[in-house]
Amino acid sequence: MARRSSSSGPWRYLNPAYYLKRPKRLALLFFVFVAATFAFWDRQSLVREYESEISRLDNEINQLHDQLRKAGVHLDENPISDKISREKLVEIDPINSERREKVKEAMVHAWNSYVKYAWGMDELQPHSRNGINSFGGLGATLVDSLDTLYIMGLKDEFQKARDWVAESLSFDKDYDASVFETTIRVVGGLLSAYDLSGDKVFLEKAKDITDRLLPAWDTPSGIPYNRINLAHGRAHNHGWTHGDSILADSGTEQLEFIALSQRTGEPKYQQKAENVIRQLHKIYPSDGLLPIYINPHSGTASYSTITFGAMGDSFYEYLLKVWIQGNKTEHVKHYREMWETSMEGLISLTKKTTPSNYYYICERNGGSLSDKMDELACFAPGMLALGASGYGTEKAEQIMDLAKELARTCYNFYQTTPTKLAGENYFFHAGQDMSVGTSWNILRPETVESLMYLWRLTGNKTYQDWGWDIFQAFEKNSRIESGYVGLRDVNTGEKDNMMQSFFLAETLKYLYLLFSPPSVISFDEWVFNTEAHPLRIVPRNGNSQAHSVDTATPVVRPFGRKQGKQD
């Protein structure tokens, strides 16, 4: 069969020689190419300008909305809800759109499983298809999920949950609650639902539960006890801490309590929480690294581990975020100063492996470093990225580079196991990079949280691809017919029997935002508490400072949002 010549027929237009012989046509082709290029970039510029203008207008509307609400005028619909529908107007990436819908479908599956088998209870046990009250019957999963449902546009589901809160949620329980867990899940979840929807039932419930927590701060130093009986107000610490309070548990209420004072006009919440920071500032070391145990009577630190993992982590996170919540003003400058001091301490704990040069954050015990890093510490890349812009140019670049390196390590916590899901902690040995220590995975959010921050702050789509890899691993290993479960062992894939409430509150929300335009819950307007509940940034009144973490047993590490435990 004769071979068709490329010099005849339509194929000749693909031959460069054709245009070299016809300079006018070559010029025309070049003109068309340049015009198309300008049209494309002009379109991109218009979209960016549109997003910027929408964000500015949203901010103005929210300020007007706040003024109306303070004047006693209640709007049925919060203007911020319009942003969720506008998302489709600015979304131009079909891959992100498809991924976001997959994450939304995962949320629907998790939520419907909870509704069917554990409605109104704290958490779902998917294998046995029943609910358990692991937080005293406060509806932890339901309250934790409110803002995720709202942000994803699941209106019917949100309304059903709202009605349960209004009609069935009671805090008059003879139960010793974790002050930390109750604050970040319940107070944070209710305040976020209020900020998003404008429905005052959420604010009233948030005030009710916080009033029940306040006696925990009635200590000689103002450092709170970490457990309190919700019905009787009796506060105490865990026996296994020998009476000490936990650093993260005592320094992670500030965002929520400040927000509650702002929204109610009652300063007592803010005063209690910020007094903790003032007390800790008195004993703040030059490297900004506090041990995880603090004596609530003397206000002094006890000899104990220094870590950015369990029982230390969110204290440092809130130093930065209260500064952001306070509009980065002089009133909250001391938060930023303490945080920057602590970041120098973090840098001093940082090492890198061979042969792959993975950066990791050590723990410190006395004068020695332990080559161990919790997956919980994977919040740090996002925190560093979020705080980098507050530095001068050179330091900001150094901090952002460290954030990127630590994110790479955290992503590889996932990639180096057979299931592609991360273990609870990792050890590092010369010449071996990393090895799994505690091998369970309880659906934690920290790595995808950092990927979301880094993608928004750098625009690098690699972080979206990494997040998608992690989501697919959850889908493959953790999804079952009746919900999502963790793994007892990330090496074998053996499943546990618990769908942690933070999977819906944090992991799926951060994944959804990772594939959404940055205008959806904009960093300019919102700050996330440590349970991923967005709180609106409003003008700040009064002074400031803050932080906190969770609970456990003498032998096993505390379990909950920050110290999850194998089922």
XYZ file of C-alpha atoms in Angstrom:
567
model
C 0.000 0.000 0.000
C 1.367 3.412 -0.982
C 2.368 5.679 1.917
C 0.496 8.998 1.963
C 2.819 11.975 1.431
C 2.808 14.557 4.220
C 3.292 17.260 1.578
C -0.226 16.865 0.246
C -3.667 16.968 1.814
C -4.388 18.373 5.282
C -1.133 16.972 6.678
C 0.877 19.625 4.840
C -0.254 22.203 7.446
C 1.723 20.318 10.089
C 4.939 20.461 8.089
C 7.223 23.404 9.127
C 8.590 23.568 5.547
C 5.125 24.569 4.328
C 5.280 27.793 6.357
C 8.924 28.532 5.636
C 8.029 28.768 1.982
C 5.019 30.997 2.765
C 6.194 33.780 5.131
C 2.804 35.545 5.135
C 1.103 32.444 6.426
C 3.868 31.977 8.968
C 3.300 35.512 10.183
C -0.451 34.883 10.368
C 0.104 31.685 12.362
C 2.403 33.540 14.772
C -0.176 36.307 15.185
C -2.928 33.757 15.958
C -0.694 32.044 18.503
C 0.164 35.299 20.268
C -3.483 36.417 20.272
C -4.619 33.091 21.735
C -1.944 33.281 24.420
C -2.972 36.803 25.408
C -6.632 35.763 25.450
C -5.865 32.825 27.759
C -3.841 34.869 30.237
C -6.391 37.666 30.119
C -9.051 35.123 31.046
C -6.911 33.887 33.939
C -6.344 37.454 35.089
C -10.066 38.211 34.975
C -10.842 35.132 37.054
C -8.250 36.121 39.671
C -9.573 39.685 39.757
C -13.115 38.342 40.064
C -12.151 36.117 43.004
C -10.381 39.027 44.694
C -13.360 41.339 44.259
C -15.782 38.694 45.517
C -13.586 38.141 48.585
C -13.494 41.907 49.274
C -17.264 42.226 48.936
C -17.814 39.186 51.152
C -15.710 40.801 53.831
C -17.739 44.017 53.672
C -21.004 42.070 53.782
C -19.830 40.081 56.786
C -18.918 43.292 58.628
C -22.386 44.690 57.926
C -23.900 41.400 58.998
C -22.011 41.558 62.306
C -23.203 45.124 62.897
C -26.807 44.107 62.251
C -26.513 41.113 64.563
C -25.025 43.272 67.346
C -27.962 45.627 66.853
C -30.341 42.735 67.444
C -31.335 42.204 63.816
C -31.231 38.485 62.895
C -30.901 37.484 59.266
C -32.281 34.098 58.260
C -29.430 33.537 55.849
C -25.822 34.446 56.617
C -24.253 36.217 53.602
C -21.232 33.947 53.872
C -23.390 31.060 52.684
C -23.518 32.676 49.247
C -19.800 32.049 48.889
C -20.380 28.311 48.828
C -22.582 28.622 45.725
C -20.176 31.121 44.134
C -17.513 28.457 44.278
C -18.828 27.013 41.035
C -18.458 30.393 39.307
C -14.735 30.581 39.986
C -13.862 26.883 39.710
C -11.967 26.340 36.477
C -10.167 23.080 37.236
C -12.295 20.028 36.350
C -9.872 17.683 38.136
C -10.287 19.575 41.402
C -14.031 19.682 40.879
C -14.177 15.913 40.443
C -11.937 15.269 43.443
C -13.964 17.604 45.619
C -17.153 15.769 44.724
C -15.512 12.453 45.639
C -14.604 13.849 49.058
C -18.142 15.186 49.473
C -19.516 11.744 48.629
C -17.223 10.254 51.283
C -18.644 12.720 53.813
C -22.187 11.736 52.836
C -21.292 8.064 53.317
C -19.713 8.703 56.725
C -22.580 10.944 57.846
C -25.357 8.624 56.668
C -23.672 5.730 58.461
C -23.569 7.768 61.663
C -27.228 8.781 61.243
C -28.308 5.201 60.645
C -26.364 3.447 63.393
C -25.331 6.036 66.015
C -27.613 9.061 65.760
C -27.119 11.467 68.673
C -24.313 9.444 70.197
C -20.673 10.502 70.357
C -19.092 8.116 67.860
C -19.947 5.295 65.501
C -18.467 1.796 65.695
C -18.906 0.806 62.051
C -18.149 -2.916 62.272
C -20.569 -3.576 65.114
C -22.963 -0.936 63.726
C -23.671 0.813 66.995
C -22.849 4.087 68.710
C -20.870 4.733 71.882
C -20.728 7.758 74.170
C -16.987 8.201 74.432
C -17.405 11.884 75.417
C -20.243 11.611 77.907
C -23.086 11.752 75.413
C -22.463 15.226 73.966
C -23.188 14.188 70.388
C -19.515 14.673 69.511
C -19.680 13.450 65.900
C -22.859 15.396 65.203
C -21.549 18.668 66.627
C -18.123 18.122 65.056
C -19.779 17.662 61.653
C -22.017 20.746 61.615
C -19.655 23.091 59.800
C -18.435 20.389 57.403
C -22.036 19.756 56.352
C -22.623 23.475 55.922
C -19.465 24.144 53.930
C -20.183 21.212 51.616
C -23.697 22.524 50.965
C -25.459 19.550 52.572
C -28.402 21.675 53.694
C -30.886 18.956 54.643
C -28.293 17.111 56.682
C -27.254 20.339 58.415
C -30.862 21.215 59.251
C -31.517 17.803 60.766
C -28.390 18.117 62.897
C -29.358 21.666 63.895
C -32.770 20.478 65.092
C -31.135 17.773 67.247
C -28.872 20.380 68.823
C -31.864 22.610 69.569
C -34.129 19.866 70.909
C -31.909 17.129 72.349
C -28.411 18.386 73.191
C -28.081 18.693 76.973
C -24.922 19.299 78.993
C -26.434 18.578 82.406
C -24.553 15.315 82.747
C -22.835 13.711 85.723
C -19.748 13.122 83.623
C -16.086 14.043 84.051
C -15.337 15.671 80.704
C -12.005 16.565 79.151
C -11.864 20.358 79.154
C -9.707 20.276 76.040
C -11.762 17.818 73.994
C -15.026 19.487 74.961
C -13.672 22.901 74.011
C -12.205 22.040 70.627
C -15.024 19.709 69.508
C -18.182 21.031 71.142
C -17.526 24.722 71.862
C -15.556 25.087 68.622
C -18.116 23.173 66.586
C -21.041 25.194 67.924
C -19.312 28.550 67.447
C -18.329 27.670 63.897
C -21.895 26.611 63.073
C -23.076 29.945 64.487
C -20.542 31.946 62.473
C -21.541 30.161 59.282
C -25.326 30.056 59.720
C -26.111 32.955 62.054
C -28.452 30.656 64.020
C -28.390 31.760 67.674
C -29.249 28.313 69.002
C -25.596 27.381 68.425
C -24.318 30.412 70.340
C -26.651 29.712 73.260
C -25.470 26.100 73.468
C -21.824 27.173 73.227
C -22.313 29.547 76.147
C -24.045 26.854 78.199
C -21.257 24.289 77.874
C -18.489 26.873 78.366
C -20.085 28.120 81.597
C -19.894 24.531 82.849
C -16.187 24.354 81.974
C -15.142 27.633 83.620
C -14.595 26.296 87.189
C -11.641 24.315 85.805
C -9.706 27.616 85.729
C -10.227 28.267 89.450
C -6.692 27.278 90.477
C -4.042 29.277 92.368
C -2.093 29.946 89.169
C -4.984 30.179 86.717
C -3.612 27.148 84.842
C -6.750 25.013 84.450
C -7.407 21.507 85.606
C -7.956 19.255 82.608
C -11.133 17.424 83.654
C -14.400 18.678 85.091
C -17.765 17.213 86.053
C -20.307 18.935 83.826
C -23.184 18.681 86.299
C -21.374 19.555 89.525
C -18.388 21.646 88.426
C -15.803 19.558 90.274
C -12.454 19.875 88.478
C -9.334 17.739 88.772
C -6.386 16.367 86.825
C -5.579 12.856 85.703
C -3.995 10.634 88.298
C -1.322 9.528 85.855
C 0.008 13.105 85.573
C 0.559 13.187 89.376
C -1.692 16.206 89.634
C -0.068 18.216 86.849
C -1.939 19.852 83.993
C -1.010 19.070 80.392
C 0.521 21.896 78.353
C -1.620 21.449 75.267
C -4.774 20.799 77.295
C -4.257 24.065 79.130
C -3.225 26.225 76.192
C -5.699 25.345 73.454
C -8.900 27.041 74.611
C -7.972 30.594 73.725
C -9.381 30.796 70.192
C -12.755 29.458 71.307
C -13.014 31.456 74.531
C -11.950 34.717 72.887
C -14.477 34.115 70.100
C -17.221 33.431 72.639
C -16.457 36.684 74.496
C -16.521 38.577 71.210
C -19.888 37.134 70.242
C -21.585 37.438 73.645
C -19.948 40.604 74.950
C -19.016 38.777 78.159
C -15.260 39.161 78.854
C -14.987 36.375 81.449
C -14.209 33.651 78.907
C -11.415 35.596 77.241
C -9.976 36.653 80.606
C -9.770 33.074 81.901
C -8.099 31.744 78.771
C -5.667 34.603 78.282
C -4.536 34.520 81.892
C -3.057 31.087 81.117
C -0.712 32.635 78.568
C 0.275 35.411 80.935
C 1.212 32.791 83.514
C 3.160 30.709 81.014
C 4.935 33.818 79.764
C 6.432 34.224 83.261
C 8.210 30.861 82.953
C 8.820 30.946 79.206
C 12.302 29.591 78.414
C 14.696 31.279 76.001
C 14.130 28.566 73.376
C 10.336 28.767 73.707
C 9.987 25.047 74.427
C 7.858 24.137 77.434
C 7.646 20.648 78.988
C 4.280 18.949 78.628
C 3.440 19.008 82.355
C 2.608 22.240 84.227
C 1.754 22.460 87.930
C -1.631 24.229 88.265
C -0.872 25.360 91.831
C 2.552 26.935 91.345
C 2.300 27.606 87.613
C 5.753 26.111 87.108
C 6.827 23.501 84.568
C 7.538 19.969 85.763
C 10.436 17.914 84.444
C 8.961 16.141 81.417
C 9.189 15.631 77.670
C 9.303 18.515 75.203
C 7.464 17.677 71.992
C 5.494 19.034 69.052
C 3.533 15.789 69.156
C 1.057 14.468 71.706
C 0.362 16.767 74.679
C 2.474 19.654 73.376
C 1.368 20.336 69.810
C -1.612 22.671 69.822
C -0.179 25.027 72.450
C 2.251 26.296 69.802
C -0.446 26.272 67.120
C -2.689 28.602 69.140
C 0.073 31.123 69.833
C 0.116 31.827 66.099
C -3.616 31.579 65.524
C -4.653 33.920 68.355
C -2.328 36.491 66.785
C -4.191 35.985 63.492
C -7.579 36.016 65.226
C -6.578 39.320 66.852
C -5.941 40.921 63.438
C -2.168 40.852 64.123
C -2.496 44.003 66.215
C -0.411 45.314 69.105
C -2.831 43.705 71.577
C -1.761 40.250 70.442
C 1.856 40.987 69.592
C 3.104 38.916 72.548
C 1.496 35.804 71.047
C 3.493 36.273 67.874
C 6.681 36.944 69.826
C 6.231 33.778 71.910
C 5.491 31.797 68.765
C 8.582 33.031 66.956
C 10.692 32.130 69.977
C 9.175 28.640 69.954
C 9.875 28.247 66.246
C 13.567 28.805 66.944
C 13.201 25.994 69.457
C 11.512 23.842 66.818
C 14.398 24.454 64.436
C 16.801 23.304 67.168
C 14.893 19.998 67.349
C 15.023 19.434 63.596
C 17.250 16.819 61.992
C 17.351 15.123 58.601
C 17.817 11.501 57.608
C 20.114 9.647 55.289
C 19.968 8.713 52.518
C 16.775 10.621 51.553
C 17.218 13.848 53.546
C 13.826 13.702 55.237
C 13.520 16.501 57.786
C 11.889 15.553 61.081
C 11.204 17.079 64.508
C 12.800 15.282 67.459
C 11.463 15.083 70.988
C 13.639 16.248 73.860
C 14.032 14.529 77.194
C 16.286 16.525 79.490
C 19.437 17.229 77.511
C 19.027 14.421 74.971
C 17.087 14.262 71.708
C 14.902 11.306 70.787
C 14.749 10.540 67.049
C 10.985 10.067 67.117
C 8.197 12.074 65.496
C 4.441 11.661 65.993
C 2.125 11.927 63.017
C 0.367 14.475 65.210
C 3.394 16.740 64.694
C 2.518 16.862 60.992
C 0.353 19.885 61.769
C 3.655 21.800 62.002
C 4.289 22.258 58.239
C 0.925 23.990 57.879
C 1.531 26.093 60.972
C 4.958 27.177 59.719
C 3.585 28.028 56.276
C 0.760 30.047 57.822
C 3.159 32.002 60.018
C 5.933 32.529 57.464
C 4.487 35.742 56.048
C 4.886 37.499 59.394
C 8.679 37.417 59.056
C 11.021 39.478 56.918
C 11.725 38.165 53.423
C 14.804 36.059 54.148
C 13.452 34.479 57.339
C 10.071 33.897 55.727
C 11.749 31.929 52.948
C 13.677 29.846 55.488
C 10.513 29.035 57.451
C 8.556 28.194 54.298
C 11.357 25.931 53.052
C 11.296 24.058 56.363
C 7.513 23.736 56.089
C 7.874 22.189 52.626
C 10.544 19.736 53.787
C 8.525 18.606 56.794
C 5.438 18.181 54.598
C 7.471 15.929 52.315
C 8.400 13.800 55.327
C 4.793 13.593 56.513
C 3.580 12.584 53.055
C 6.173 9.823 53.055
C 4.885 8.608 56.420
C 1.996 7.444 54.244
C 3.889 6.339 51.183
C 6.348 4.052 52.994
C 3.726 1.603 54.333
C 2.012 -1.210 52.404
C -1.416 0.394 52.901
C -0.171 3.915 52.047
C -1.596 5.076 55.387
C 0.624 6.526 58.102
C 1.337 4.974 61.463
C 0.933 6.875 64.738
C 4.626 7.669 65.078
C 7.967 7.065 63.374
C 11.562 6.451 64.408
C 14.629 7.546 62.483
C 17.927 5.662 62.344
C 21.127 6.537 60.528
C 21.061 5.231 56.986
C 17.457 3.956 57.237
C 15.342 7.090 56.789
C 12.188 6.181 58.756
C 10.415 3.196 60.288
C 6.926 2.874 61.763
C 6.794 2.795 65.542
C 3.201 2.521 66.784
C 1.511 1.102 63.729
C -2.145 2.043 64.045
C -3.913 4.718 61.981
C -7.055 6.315 63.376
C -8.027 8.498 60.394
C -5.956 11.466 61.541
C -6.030 14.815 59.674
C -2.685 16.479 60.411
C -0.881 15.749 57.151
C -3.782 16.735 54.885
C -4.233 19.839 57.045
C -0.679 20.903 56.244
C -1.090 20.047 52.563
C -4.137 22.313 52.412
C -2.213 25.221 53.936
C 0.798 24.696 51.684
C -1.276 24.457 48.527
C -3.161 27.661 49.329
C -0.019 29.561 50.310
C 2.260 28.369 47.490
C -0.123 27.444 44.653
C 1.863 24.225 44.103
C -0.557 21.550 42.881
C 1.816 18.812 44.074
C 0.230 19.204 47.491
C -3.186 18.528 45.986
C -1.857 15.387 44.313
C -0.358 14.192 47.601
C -3.669 14.794 49.342
C -5.476 12.848 46.655
C -3.103 9.914 47.192
C -3.927 9.923 50.897
C -7.668 10.159 50.244
C -7.521 7.186 47.893
C -5.665 5.179 50.549
C -8.453 5.948 53.039
C -11.024 4.888 50.463
C -9.222 1.635 49.782
C -8.388 0.622 53.350
C -10.818 2.376 55.693
C -14.149 2.553 53.878
C -16.639 -0.176 54.659
C -20.375 -0.467 54.044
C -21.284 1.126 57.377
C -18.788 3.996 57.555
C -15.023 4.451 57.888
C -12.681 2.672 60.279
C -9.086 3.089 61.302
C -6.415 0.427 60.997
C -4.920 -1.506 63.878
C -1.843 -2.041 61.743
C -0.868 -0.048 58.661
C 1.408 -2.888 57.592
C -1.214 -5.637 57.523
C -4.318 -3.521 56.907
C -6.155 -5.035 59.911
C -9.145 -2.782 60.681
C -10.357 -1.384 63.992
C -13.967 -0.568 64.940
C -14.091 3.219 65.343
C -15.035 6.172 63.157
C -13.420 9.061 65.025
C -15.468 12.264 65.032
C -12.455 14.219 63.774
C -12.524 12.245 60.533
C -15.681 14.178 59.613
C -14.674 17.412 61.349
C -11.118 17.627 60.065
C -9.827 15.010 57.648
C -12.673 15.228 55.135
C -13.083 18.994 55.565
C -9.401 19.693 54.922
C -9.484 17.388 51.889
C -12.555 19.186 50.561
C -10.888 22.584 51.013
C -7.689 21.247 49.423
C -9.658 20.843 46.182
C -11.739 24.041 46.544
C -10.894 27.602 45.482
C -9.022 29.520 48.220
C -12.008 31.883 48.471
C -13.981 29.093 50.172
C -13.348 29.787 53.887
C -10.686 32.357 53.047
C -7.667 32.699 55.329
C -8.316 36.461 55.256
C -11.649 35.997 56.996
C -11.399 32.785 59.010
C -9.034 31.031 61.385
C -9.323 27.301 62.126
C -9.294 25.936 65.640
C -7.319 22.747 66.226
C -10.394 20.653 65.364
C -10.690 22.404 61.960
C -13.672 24.502 63.023
C -13.418 27.865 61.197
C -14.044 30.930 63.373
C -14.653 34.270 61.730
C -11.981 36.908 62.346
C -13.619 40.021 63.807
C -12.273 43.305 65.222
C -10.610 42.680 68.556
C -11.338 44.323 71.909
C -9.203 43.999 75.015
C -5.983 42.157 75.747
C -4.807 38.617 74.746
C -2.893 35.198 75.047
C -3.488 31.261 74.963
C -3.434 27.214 74.337
C -4.413 23.202 75.166
C -4.734 19.182 74.510
C -6.429 15.879 75.965
C -6.862 12.783 78.301
C -5.847 9.148 78.998
C -4.782 6.392 81.441
C -1.565 5.732 83.383
C -0.031 3.303 80.926
C -1.641 4.106 77.571
C -1.063 7.492 75.942
C -4.107 9.799 76.248
C -6.774 9.159 73.648
C -8.893 11.611 71.766
C -8.353 14.313 69.161
C -4.641 14.635 69.877
C -3.849 11.345 71.538
C -5.890 8.763 69.655
C -5.836 5.233 70.918
C -6.061 1.886 69.220
C -9.517 0.384 69.527
